Amino acid sequence: MIYFADLHVHSKYSRATSRDSDLVNLAAWASIKGIKVVATGDFTHPAWRQEILDSLEEDGTGLLRFRKSFRYSNNPTPSRYDLREVRFILNVEISSIYKKNGRVRKIHNLVFMPNMESMKIFCKKLESIGNLKSDGRPILGLDSRNLLEMALEASNESYIVPAHIWTPWFSLLGSKSGFNSVQECFEDLSEHIFALETGLSSDPDMNRRVSSLDDYTLISNSDTHSPSKLGREANIFTGQPTFDGIRYSIKLGGSGKKLLRNVSFPVTSIMSSPNFNEKQDAFLGTIEFFPEEGKYHWDGHRKCHVRLNPSETKLQNNLCPVCGKTLTVGVMNRVHELSDREAPQLSGRSAYYWKMIPLVEVISEALHVGQKSKKVFEVYMNMISKIGPELFILSVFRPDEMRGRAPDSVLEALEKVRSGHVILDPGYDGEFGRVKLFREEP
Ligand SMILES: [Zn+2]
Ligand SMILES: [Zn+2]
C-alpha cells in the first residue's frame, strides 16, 4: 500500500494553537485528509503525555492507536471513518536556545521515540533541564547536539529531524540564528542525523542546490497548529506503517538518481514503473506547498509592507527602504547564500515530490467565495463523503473517477493546480504568500 504520514503537529498545549487540537480531532482530521500516520507532537508536556497514555495503546509496531475502551466525544468525521485505524507516532518539537561559537542559536528539532517507555525516560531527563509545562513545544537552553545525545541515550531507535531548516528565526540553517551546516550544529553526532524537514517555504529542488545536503532525506510536514490544516505538506510511504519501517525508509531516502523525470499526477502513476514494489517499506516522496505560499519565501518587512526578492534585497544592502533597519531575509535568499549549484541536482537520497494547494483553497478559488465561507465547507465535506479523503482527491484519484461527484469548476481548478498553472504571490517576513488559480479582473 501507499500511505501518507504527517510527522509534525502541535497539540492545544503549544502556544498559539487551536483549542480543538486534541487527539480525537487530530485523528478525525487525519482520516478526512487520508493520513494514516500522524505525529502526537508535544509529548514532553505532562498533561498531553497523560492524555496520550490514557487514550492510546501501542499497536505492536511502535505506533499507537486509540484504546478499544476509548470513548469518542463528537467525532466530526463522516461515519465511515474509524478513528481506531489512524496511527500515532510519538514525537515532540524542542526549541533549543543557546550560545555556541559566540552567537545565540535558536533551533527547532523534532524528536521521535519508538515506544511509551523511551518517551518517559527521555522526558524524565529533560525535566532536569527546564520547564516542560509552560509550552507543548518547550524552550530549553539545551545545545542541539546534547539534545540528540539525550534522545539516543533514552533509546537507540530514537531519531532527530531538524525542523523547517530554512526558517530565519528558529532553524538549523536559518539566516538569523542558525548554522551553516549540519556538522557545525551536531558535531561528533552528525552521523545520526539522516533527514531534514524542508518547511513550507522551501521545496526539494531549492534544497538540492546545496551539495552539503545531498546525504539527507528531505521530509515535509504540516507543522499545523490546527487539526483542519493537517497534511498541507505530507510524506508518502509504501509498505506497512510501523515505527521501524518509517525510520528505515526515511534513513534510506527515495530511490535517488534512478528517479523517473517529470512525474505527474496522479501520485500513483509512478506505480506502473518496473522497479516499483508497493509492499516494500520505502519513502516515495512528499506532497509540497508551492514554496511561494510559505511565510518566509522572499525577504522584507511585514510592518513596512516591503517585500523584496533576493536580488532586490542585495541592491538595498539588506536594509529596509522604508525604516532603514535590517530586512528579514527569507528562505529563497538563504538558499542562494548556502547553495553551490545554479540548478538542483538529484542526490542518492532524492525522492519524488508533488506540489499542491489545500482543497479548501482550490474550492474557494473555483467558486469565487472566501475560504472560511459556509459554501466552501459544504462543498468540501460533500466531496470528502462522496469521493474520499482530501489527499487522495488532490493527488491520487484520476479526474474521471471524480467527475459528477464535485462541481465541474472545482475539478477544473484542481487540474490547474496539478499541472502547475497557478499565479504566485510570494510570502515574506511572516506573511503567508498566496496562490491564485484565476487572474483577477484588471
Ligand atoms: Zn518549529
Ligand atoms: Zn522596515
PDB file of C-alpha atoms in Angstrom, residues 50-158:
ATOM      1  CA  GLN A  50      -1.040  11.874  30.255  1.00  0.00           C
ATOM      2  CA  GLU A  51      -3.752  12.139  27.575  1.00  0.00           C
ATOM      3  CA  ILE A  52      -1.588  10.042  25.256  1.00  0.00           C
ATOM      4  CA  LEU A  53      -1.003   7.409  27.944  1.00  0.00           C
ATOM      5  CA  ASP A  54      -4.690   7.304  28.923  1.00  0.00           C
ATOM      6  CA  SER A  55      -6.217   7.296  25.424  1.00  0.00           C
ATOM      7  CA  LEU A  56      -3.750   5.402  23.257  1.00  0.00           C
ATOM      8  CA  GLU A  57      -2.109   1.989  23.280  1.00  0.00           C
ATOM      9  CA  GLU A  58       0.872   0.550  21.436  1.00  0.00           C
ATOM     10  CA  ASP A  59      -0.212  -1.457  18.409  1.00  0.00           C
ATOM     11  CA  GLY A  60       2.835  -3.757  18.489  1.00  0.00           C
ATOM     12  CA  THR A  61       4.699  -1.966  15.677  1.00  0.00           C
ATOM     13  CA  GLY A  62       5.973   1.042  17.601  1.00  0.00           C
ATOM     14  CA  LEU A  63       2.965   3.136  16.600  1.00  0.00           C
ATOM     15  CA  LEU A  64      -0.077   3.963  18.728  1.00  0.00           C
ATOM     16  CA  ARG A  65      -3.843   3.777  18.217  1.00  0.00           C
ATOM     17  CA  PHE A  66      -6.892   4.549  20.357  1.00  0.00           C
ATOM     18  CA  ARG A  67      -7.609   2.015  23.090  1.00  0.00           C
ATOM     19  CA  LYS A  68     -10.643  -0.172  22.411  1.00  0.00           C
ATOM     20  CA  SER A  69     -12.284   1.248  25.527  1.00  0.00           C
ATOM     21  CA  PHE A  70     -11.745   4.854  24.393  1.00  0.00           C
ATOM     22  CA  ARG A  71     -14.926   6.924  24.232  1.00  0.00           C
ATOM     23  CA  TYR A  72     -15.008   9.433  21.399  1.00  0.00           C
ATOM     24  CA  SER A  73     -16.884  12.604  22.173  1.00  0.00           C
ATOM     25  CA  ASN A  74     -18.051  14.367  18.980  1.00  0.00           C
ATOM     26  CA  ASN A  75     -16.227  12.639  16.194  1.00  0.00           C
ATOM     27  CA  PRO A  76     -16.505  15.197  13.364  1.00  0.00           C
ATOM     28  CA  THR A  77     -15.847  12.750  10.505  1.00  0.00           C
ATOM     29  CA  PRO A  78     -18.329  11.239   8.063  1.00  0.00           C
ATOM     30  CA  SER A  79     -19.468   7.980   9.677  1.00  0.00           C
ATOM     31  CA  ARG A  80     -17.430   5.617   7.557  1.00  0.00           C
ATOM     32  CA  TYR A  81     -14.147   6.712   9.121  1.00  0.00           C
ATOM     33  CA  ASP A  82     -12.975   4.566  12.016  1.00  0.00           C
ATOM     34  CA  LEU A  83     -10.608   6.646  14.161  1.00  0.00           C
ATOM     35  CA  ARG A  84      -9.003   3.489  15.513  1.00  0.00           C
ATOM     36  CA  GLU A  85      -7.471   2.983  12.055  1.00  0.00           C
ATOM     37  CA  VAL A  86      -5.316   6.093  12.494  1.00  0.00           C
ATOM     38  CA  ARG A  87      -1.832   5.514  13.876  1.00  0.00           C
ATOM     39  CA  PHE A  88       0.073   7.988  16.031  1.00  0.00           C
ATOM     40  CA  ILE A  89       3.853   8.284  16.166  1.00  0.00           C
ATOM     41  CA  LEU A  90       5.411   9.686  19.346  1.00  0.00           C
ATOM     42  CA  ASN A  91       7.276  12.919  18.824  1.00  0.00           C
ATOM     43  CA  VAL A  92       7.874  16.411  20.110  1.00  0.00           C
ATOM     44  CA  GLU A  93       9.401  19.593  18.746  1.00  0.00           C
ATOM     45  CA  ILE A  94      12.021  21.111  21.060  1.00  0.00           C
ATOM     46  CA  SER A  95      13.070  24.733  20.766  1.00  0.00           C
ATOM     47  CA  SER A  96      16.729  24.990  21.774  1.00  0.00           C
ATOM     48  CA  ILE A  97      18.093  28.441  22.519  1.00  0.00           C
ATOM     49  CA  TYR A  98      21.774  28.503  23.393  1.00  0.00           C
ATOM     50  CA  LYS A  99      25.067  30.185  22.706  1.00  0.00           C
ATOM     51  CA  LYS A 100      27.613  28.459  20.514  1.00  0.00           C
ATOM     52  CA  ASN A 101      30.800  29.814  18.915  1.00  0.00           C
ATOM     53  CA  GLY A 102      29.984  33.298  20.163  1.00  0.00           C
ATOM     54  CA  ARG A 103      26.445  33.537  18.735  1.00  0.00           C
ATOM     55  CA  VAL A 104      22.957  32.885  20.056  1.00  0.00           C
ATOM     56  CA  ARG A 105      21.386  29.914  18.270  1.00  0.00           C
ATOM     57  CA  LYS A 106      17.685  29.149  18.102  1.00  0.00           C
ATOM     58  CA  ILE A 107      16.981  25.752  16.628  1.00  0.00           C
ATOM     59  CA  HIS A 108      13.819  23.652  16.402  1.00  0.00           C
ATOM     60  CA  ASN A 109      14.270  19.878  16.308  1.00  0.00           C
ATOM     61  CA  LEU A 110      11.758  17.028  16.058  1.00  0.00           C
ATOM     62  CA  VAL A 111      12.483  14.122  18.409  1.00  0.00           C
ATOM     63  CA  PHE A 112      10.887  10.725  17.605  1.00  0.00           C
ATOM     64  CA  MET A 113      10.526   7.955  20.204  1.00  0.00           C
ATOM     65  CA  PRO A 114       9.812   4.277  19.421  1.00  0.00           C
ATOM     66  CA  ASN A 115       7.602   3.499  22.434  1.00  0.00           C
ATOM     67  CA  MET A 116       5.999   4.920  25.565  1.00  0.00           C
ATOM     68  CA  GLU A 117       8.758   3.647  27.830  1.00  0.00           C
ATOM     69  CA  SER A 118      11.527   5.527  25.976  1.00  0.00           C
ATOM     70  CA  MET A 119       9.313   8.608  25.868  1.00  0.00           C
ATOM     71  CA  LYS A 120       9.037   8.534  29.671  1.00  0.00           C
ATOM     72  CA  ILE A 121      12.792   8.071  30.151  1.00  0.00           C
ATOM     73  CA  PHE A 122      13.522  10.933  27.770  1.00  0.00           C
ATOM     74  CA  CYS A 123      11.011  13.266  29.481  1.00  0.00           C
ATOM     75  CA  LYS A 124      12.499  12.474  32.868  1.00  0.00           C
ATOM     76  CA  LYS A 125      15.944  13.545  31.613  1.00  0.00           C
ATOM     77  CA  LEU A 126      14.568  16.747  30.106  1.00  0.00           C
ATOM     78  CA  GLU A 127      12.697  17.706  33.272  1.00  0.00           C
ATOM     79  CA  SER A 128      16.027  18.394  34.959  1.00  0.00           C
ATOM     80  CA  ILE A 129      16.961  20.838  32.175  1.00  0.00           C
ATOM     81  CA  GLY A 130      13.983  23.164  32.030  1.00  0.00           C
ATOM     82  CA  ASN A 131      10.277  23.772  32.294  1.00  0.00           C
ATOM     83  CA  LEU A 132       8.249  21.320  30.219  1.00  0.00           C
ATOM     84  CA  LYS A 133       4.889  22.583  31.469  1.00  0.00           C
ATOM     85  CA  SER A 134       4.744  26.078  30.055  1.00  0.00           C
ATOM     86  CA  ASP A 135       4.629  25.103  26.369  1.00  0.00           C
ATOM     87  CA  GLY A 136       3.921  21.948  24.337  1.00  0.00           C
ATOM     88  CA  ARG A 137       6.979  22.935  22.328  1.00  0.00           C
ATOM     89  CA  PRO A 138       9.327  23.527  25.255  1.00  0.00           C
ATOM     90  CA  ILE A 139      12.035  26.151  25.083  1.00  0.00           C
ATOM     91  CA  LEU A 140      15.252  24.794  26.573  1.00  0.00           C
ATOM     92  CA  GLY A 141      18.760  26.157  26.917  1.00  0.00           C
ATOM     93  CA  LEU A 142      19.996  22.869  25.542  1.00  0.00           C
ATOM     94  CA  ASP A 143      22.541  22.519  22.744  1.00  0.00           C
ATOM     95  CA  SER A 144      21.030  20.560  19.808  1.00  0.00           C
ATOM     96  CA  ARG A 145      23.967  18.161  19.949  1.00  0.00           C
ATOM     97  CA  ASN A 146      23.265  17.393  23.602  1.00  0.00           C
ATOM     98  CA  LEU A 147      19.570  17.025  22.895  1.00  0.00           C
ATOM     99  CA  LEU A 148      20.435  14.379  20.312  1.00  0.00           C
ATOM    100  CA  GLU A 149      22.728  12.630  22.795  1.00  0.00           C
ATOM    101  CA  MET A 150      19.944  12.516  25.390  1.00  0.00           C
ATOM    102  CA  ALA A 151      17.461  11.136  22.877  1.00  0.00           C
ATOM    103  CA  LEU A 152      19.884   8.390  21.838  1.00  0.00           C
ATOM    104  CA  GLU A 153      20.505   7.549  25.495  1.00  0.00           C
ATOM    105  CA  ALA A 154      16.756   7.144  26.041  1.00  0.00           C
ATOM    106  CA  SER A 155      16.570   4.802  23.045  1.00  0.00           C
ATOM    107  CA  ASN A 156      18.965   3.962  20.249  1.00  0.00           C
ATOM    108  CA  GLU A 157      15.968   3.701  17.920  1.00  0.00           C
ATOM    109  CA  SER A 158      15.050   7.323  18.554  1.00  0.00           C
TER     110      SER A 158
END
